[in-house]
Coordinates of N, CA, C and O in Angstrom, one line a residue:
M216 N 1.0 -0.8 -0.4 CA -0.2 0.0 -0.1 C 0.5 1.4 0.2 O 0.5 2.3 0.8
G217 N 1.9 1.7 -0.9 CA 2.6 2.4 -1.1 C 3.8 2.4 0.6 O 4.1 1.7 0.5
C218 N 4.0 3.7 0.1 CA 5.4 4.1 1.1 C 5.1 4.3 2.6 O 6.0 3.7 3.3
F219 N 4.0 3.9 3.0 CA 3.5 4.3 4.6 C 3.2 2.5 5.1 O 3.3 2.7 5.8
D220 N 3.7 1.4 4.2 CA 3.8 0.6 4.8 C 5.2 -0.5 5.0 O 5.2 -1.2 5.0
D221 N 6.1 0.5 4.9 CA 7.6 -0.3 4.7 C 8.6 0.2 5.4 O 10.0 0.8 5.5
A222 N 7.9 1.5 6.8 CA 8.6 2.0 8.1 C 9.7 2.8 7.6 O 11.0 2.8 8.0
S223 N 9.2 3.7 6.3 CA 9.9 5.2 5.9 C 9.7 5.6 6.5 O 10.9 6.9 6.4
I224 N 8.8 6.0 7.6 CA 8.5 7.6 8.0 C 9.1 7.8 9.1 O 9.2 7.0 10.4
G225 N 10.2 8.5 9.7 CA 10.5 9.0 10.6 C 9.8 10.2 11.2 O 9.7 9.7 13.0
F226 N 8.6 10.6 10.5 CA 7.8 12.0 12.1 C 6.5 11.7 10.9 O 6.0 12.0 10.2
W227 N 5.6 11.0 12.0 CA 3.9 11.2 11.4 C 3.2 12.4 11.8 O 3.5 12.1 13.6
H228 N 2.5 13.1 11.0 CA 2.0 14.0 12.3 C 0.5 13.8 11.8 O 0.6 14.1 10.2
D229 N -0.4 13.8 12.1 CA -2.3 14.1 11.2 C -2.8 14.5 12.9 O -2.6 13.9 13.7
R230 N -3.4 15.9 12.6 CA -4.8 16.5 13.4 C -6.1 15.8 12.6 O -7.3 15.8 13.1
A231 N -6.2 15.5 12.1 CA -7.7 14.6 11.2 C -7.8 13.3 11.3 O -8.7 12.8 10.7
V232 N -6.7 11.7 11.3 CA -6.9 10.9 11.5 C -7.9 10.6 11.5 O -8.8 9.9 11.8
F233 N -8.7 10.9 12.9 CA -9.6 10.3 13.6 C -11.0 11.2 13.7 O -12.5 10.2 13.8
H234 N -11.2 11.4 12.5 CA -12.4 12.5 11.8 C -13.2 11.3 10.9 O -14.3 10.8 10.7
F235 N -11.8 10.7 11.1 CA -12.3 9.1 10.0 C -12.4 7.4 10.8 O -12.3 6.7 9.5
L236 N -12.3 7.8 11.3 CA -12.5 6.4 12.4 C -13.2 6.3 13.6 O -13.7 6.0 14.2
T237 N -15.0 6.5 12.5 CA -15.6 6.2 13.9 C -16.5 4.8 13.3 O -17.6 4.9 14.1
D238 N -16.2 3.6 12.8 CA -16.7 2.6 13.0 C -15.4 1.9 13.5 O -14.2 2.0 13.9
A239 N -16.3 0.7 14.1 CA -14.9 -0.2 15.7 C -13.5 -1.0 14.3 O -13.2 -1.2 15.4
A240 N -14.1 -0.9 13.4 CA -12.7 -1.6 12.7 C -12.0 -0.9 12.4 O -10.9 -1.3 12.5
K241 N -12.2 0.6 12.1 CA -11.1 1.6 12.0 C -9.6 1.9 12.9 O -8.5 1.7 12.5
P242 N -9.6 1.4 13.8 CA -8.8 1.8 14.9 C -7.5 0.5 14.4 O -6.5 0.6 14.9
A243 N -8.3 -0.6 15.0 CA -7.4 -1.6 14.4 C -6.5 -1.3 13.1 O -5.3 -1.1 12.8
M244 N -7.2 -0.9 12.2 CA -6.7 -0.3 10.7 C -5.3 0.8 11.3 O -4.1 0.3 10.3
L245 N -5.6 1.6 11.3 CA -4.9 2.6 12.1 C -3.4 2.4 12.5 O -2.0 2.6 12.3
R246 N -3.8 1.6 13.3 CA -2.8 0.8 14.2 C -2.3 0.1 13.5 O -1.2 -0.1 13.9
R247 N -2.2 -0.5 13.1 CA -1.9 -1.4 11.3 C -0.6 -0.8 10.4 O 0.7 -1.3 10.4
R248 N -1.6 0.6 10.6 CA -0.3 0.9 9.1 C 0.4 2.4 10.3 O 1.6 1.8 9.7
G249 N 0.3 2.4 11.0 CA 1.1 2.8 12.2 C 2.3 2.0 12.1 O 4.0 3.0 11.8
S250 N 2.2 1.1 13.2 CA 2.6 0.3 12.9 C 4.0 -0.7 12.3 O 5.2 -0.2 11.6
A251 N 3.4 -0.1 11.0 CA 4.2 -1.0 9.9 C 5.2 0.0 9.1 O 6.3 0.1 8.4
G252 N 4.1 1.3 9.0 CA 5.1 2.8 8.0 C 5.8 3.2 8.8 O 6.9 4.3 8.1
V253 N 6.2 3.7 10.2 CA 6.7 4.4 11.4 C 8.0 4.1 11.6 O 7.7 2.5 12.0
Q254 N 9.1 4.1 11.6 CA 10.2 3.2 11.6 C 10.2 2.9 13.0 O 9.7 3.5 13.4
K255 N 11.5 1.9 13.2 CA 11.1 0.9 14.6 C 12.6 2.0 15.4 O 13.8 2.2 15.1
N256 N 12.4 1.4 16.1 CA 13.4 1.4 17.3 C 13.6 3.1 17.7 O 15.2 3.1 17.7
F257 N 13.0 3.3 17.8 CA 13.2 5.0 18.7 C 13.2 6.3 17.6 O 13.7 7.5 17.9
G258 N 13.3 4.9 16.4 CA 13.6 6.2 15.2 C 12.1 6.9 14.8 O 12.9 8.5 13.5
G259 N 10.8 6.7 14.8 CA 9.7 7.3 14.4 C 9.1 7.7 15.8 O 8.9 7.5 16.6
Y260 N 8.7 9.2 15.6 CA 7.2 9.8 16.3 C 6.1 9.4 15.7 O 6.4 10.2 13.9
A261 N 5.4 9.9 15.7 CA 4.2 10.4 15.8 C 3.1 10.9 16.6 O 3.6 11.2 17.7
L262 N 2.8 12.9 15.7 CA 2.3 13.5 16.7 C 0.6 13.2 16.1 O -0.1 13.8 15.5
I263 N 0.2 12.5 17.4 CA -1.5 12.7 16.8 C -2.9 13.8 17.3 O -2.0 13.7 18.7
A264 N -3.0 14.2 16.8 CA -4.2 15.3 17.4 C -5.4 14.8 17.5 O -6.3 14.2 16.0
T265 N -6.6 15.5 18.3 CA -7.8 15.0 17.9 C -8.6 15.9 18.9 O -8.1 16.4 19.5
F266 N -10.0 16.2 18.8 CA -10.8 16.9 19.4 C -10.7 16.1 20.9 O -10.7 14.9 21.3
A267 N -10.5 16.7 22.3 CA -10.1 16.5 23.4 C -11.6 16.2 24.0 O -12.5 17.2 23.5
P268 N -12.1 15.4 24.9 CA -13.1 15.3 25.7 C -13.8 16.5 26.1 O -15.3 16.3 25.8
D269 N -13.2 17.7 25.9 CA -14.0 19.3 26.7 C -14.1 19.6 25.2 O -14.9 20.9 25.5
G270 N -14.2 19.7 24.1 CA -14.1 20.4 22.6 C -15.3 19.5 22.3 O -16.0 19.3 22.9
P271 N -15.9 19.9 21.0 CA -16.8 19.7 20.2 C -17.2 18.5 20.1 O -16.5 17.9 19.9
E272 N -19.0 18.6 19.8 CA -19.1 17.4 19.3 C -19.7 17.0 18.1 O -20.0 15.5 17.6
K273 N -19.4 18.1 17.4 CA -19.1 17.6 15.9 C -18.0 18.2 15.3 O -17.1 19.8 16.2
C274 N -17.6 18.5 14.0 CA -16.5 19.2 14.1 C -17.1 20.4 13.1 O -18.2 20.2 12.5
S275 N -16.9 20.7 12.1 CA -16.9 22.5 11.7 C -17.7 21.5 9.8 O -18.4 23.0 9.5
S276 N -17.4 20.5 9.4 CA -18.0 20.1 8.1 C -19.3 19.3 8.7 O -19.8 18.4 8.3
G277 N -20.0 18.9 10.1 CA -20.6 18.4 10.8 C -20.8 17.2 11.3 O -21.7 16.6 11.6
R278 N -19.5 16.8 11.1 CA -19.6 14.9 10.9 C -18.9 14.8 12.5 O -18.1 15.8 13.2
A279 N -19.6 13.4 13.4 CA -19.7 13.0 14.8 C -18.2 13.8 15.2 O -17.3 12.9 14.8
A280 N -17.8 14.1 16.1 CA -16.7 14.3 16.5 C -15.7 13.1 17.7 O -16.5 12.6 18.1
V281 N -14.8 12.6 17.2 CA -14.2 11.2 18.5 C -13.1 12.6 19.0 O -12.5 13.4 18.9
N282 N -14.1 11.7 20.7 CA -12.8 13.1 21.3 C -12.6 12.1 22.7 O -12.8 11.4 23.1
L283 N -10.7 12.6 22.5 CA -10.2 11.7 23.4 C -8.9 12.1 24.3 O -8.8 13.8 23.6
F284 N -8.3 11.8 25.1 CA -7.8 11.9 26.1 C -6.5 11.8 25.0 O -6.4 10.8 24.6
P285 N -4.9 11.9 25.4 CA -4.2 11.6 25.0 C -3.5 10.6 25.0 O -3.1 9.4 24.5
E286 N -4.0 9.6 26.4 CA -3.7 8.3 26.9 C -4.6 7.4 26.0 O -4.5 6.2 25.2
Q287 N -5.6 8.0 25.8 CA -6.9 7.4 24.6 C -6.1 7.5 22.9 O -6.6 5.6 22.7
I288 N -5.7 8.2 22.9 CA -4.7 8.6 21.4 C -3.9 7.2 21.1 O -3.8 5.9 20.4
A289 N -2.8 7.1 22.6 CA -1.8 6.4 22.6 C -2.0 4.9 22.0 O -1.8 3.8 21.9
A290 N -3.6 4.8 22.8 CA -4.0 3.1 22.7 C -4.8 3.1 21.9 O -4.0 1.4 21.4
V291 N -5.6 3.7 21.2 CA -5.4 3.1 19.5 C -4.8 2.9 19.1 O -5.0 2.3 18.3
L292 N -3.2 3.0 19.1 CA -2.0 3.2 18.1 C -1.9 1.6 18.9 O -0.7 1.4 18.2
G293 N -1.4 1.1 20.3 CA -1.3 0.4 20.5 C 0.3 0.4 21.6 O 1.4 1.2 21.3
E294 N 0.4 -0.9 21.5 CA 1.8 -0.9 22.9 C 2.9 -1.1 21.4 O 4.2 -0.9 21.9
T295 N 2.8 -0.9 20.5 CA 4.4 -0.8 19.5 C 5.2 1.0 19.9 O 5.4 1.6 18.9
F296 N 3.9 2.0 20.2 CA 4.0 3.0 20.3 C 3.9 3.3 22.1 O 3.8 3.0 22.3
E297 N 5.0 4.4 22.2 CA 5.7 5.3 23.9 C 4.9 5.9 24.0 O 5.4 7.0 23.2
L298 N 3.9 6.7 24.9 CA 3.2 7.8 25.1 C 4.5 8.8 25.4 O 4.6 8.4 26.5
V299 N 5.2 9.7 24.7 CA 7.0 10.4 25.2 C 6.0 12.0 26.1 O 6.4 12.8 26.6
D300 N 5.2 12.6 25.4 CA 4.3 13.9 25.6 C 2.9 13.5 25.5 O 2.3 13.6 25.0
Q301 N 2.9 15.3 25.9 CA 1.5 15.1 25.7 C 0.4 16.7 25.8 O 1.7 17.2 26.4
A302 N -0.6 17.5 25.7 CA -0.6 18.7 25.6 C -2.7 19.0 25.2 O -3.1 18.0 24.7
H303 N -3.3 19.5 26.5 CA -4.3 20.1 25.8 C -4.1 21.5 25.2 O -4.1 22.4 25.4
E304 N -4.5 21.9 24.3 CA -5.2 23.2 23.8 C -6.3 23.6 23.0 O -7.0 23.1 22.6
V305 N -6.4 24.6 23.8 CA -8.1 25.1 23.3 C -7.7 26.3 22.1 O -6.9 27.5 22.4
H306 N -7.8 26.2 21.1 CA -8.0 26.8 20.1 C -9.0 28.4 19.3 O -10.3 28.0 20.0
H307 N -8.5 28.8 19.7 CA -9.9 29.7 19.1 C -10.1 30.6 17.8 O -8.8 31.0 16.7
A308 N -10.9 30.4 16.9 CA -11.0 30.5 15.6 C -12.5 31.6 15.9 O -13.2 31.6 16.6
V309 N -12.5 32.3 14.2 CA -13.6 33.1 14.5 C -15.0 32.5 14.0 O -15.4 33.1 14.2
E310 N -14.8 31.6 13.5 CA -16.2 31.2 13.0 C -16.8 30.5 14.3 O -17.6 29.7 14.3
H311 N -15.4 29.5 15.4 CA -15.8 28.4 16.4 C -15.3 29.4 17.8 O -14.0 29.7 17.7
P312 N -15.7 29.0 18.0 CA -15.0 30.6 19.7 C -13.6 30.0 20.7 O -13.2 30.0 20.8
Q313 N -14.7 28.5 20.1 CA -13.4 27.3 20.6 C -13.0 26.6 21.2 O -14.3 25.6 20.6
Q314 N -12.2 26.0 20.3 CA -12.5 23.8 19.7 C -11.1 23.5 21.5 O -10.1 23.6 20.8
A315 N -11.4 22.5 22.1 CA -10.1 21.8 22.2 C -9.6 21.3 21.7 O -10.7 20.1 21.2
F316 N -8.3 20.8 22.0 CA -7.3 19.2 21.2 C -7.0 18.8 22.3 O -6.5 19.5 23.4
S317 N -6.5 17.9 22.2 CA -5.4 16.7 22.9 C -4.8 16.3 21.5 O -4.4 16.1 20.2
Y318 N -3.0 16.5 22.1 CA -1.9 15.9 21.4 C -1.5 15.1 22.0 O -1.4 14.8 23.3
A319 N -1.5 14.3 21.2 CA -0.4 12.5 21.9 C 0.9 12.2 21.3 O 0.7 12.6 19.7
L320 N 2.3 13.0 21.5 CA 3.8 13.1 21.0 C 4.2 11.2 21.1 O 3.9 11.2 22.7
L321 N 4.2 10.4 20.2 CA 4.4 9.1 20.7 C 5.9 8.9 19.5 O 5.7 9.0 18.5
R322 N 6.5 8.0 20.0 CA 7.8 7.1 20.6 C 7.8 5.9 19.3 O 7.1 4.7 20.4
R323 N 8.1 5.2 18.1 CA 7.6 3.9 18.0 C 8.7 2.9 18.5 O 9.8 3.4 18.6
L324 N 8.1 1.8 18.8 CA 9.0 1.8 19.5 C 9.6 -0.6 18.3 O 9.1 -0.2 17.5
G325 N 10.7 -1.1 19.0 CA 11.3 -1.8 18.3 C 10.0 -2.9 17.6 O 9.1 -2.7 18.1

């Protein structure tokens, strides 16, 4: 399935992946793809963001939001990733008075 399956990615940054993980089978697919695509043995990192538990219930396009704590993001990616840092941000925008986000910085293990 392309370059994302050969452990060639050193840094994966994604703030929209959970918009597309609304059914039960898709987290397992994300776990497999992340494990296959991100470099092993402490060489690769992932910075994944999604709406925080105190964030909006829907995204700007009207889709149901997936609202997670950083530890929950790490759990979705599974045991091949280690949570090394986390953050909570409240973003202010004109269209939306505030939107809370969770960030998880994860290191790919061997």
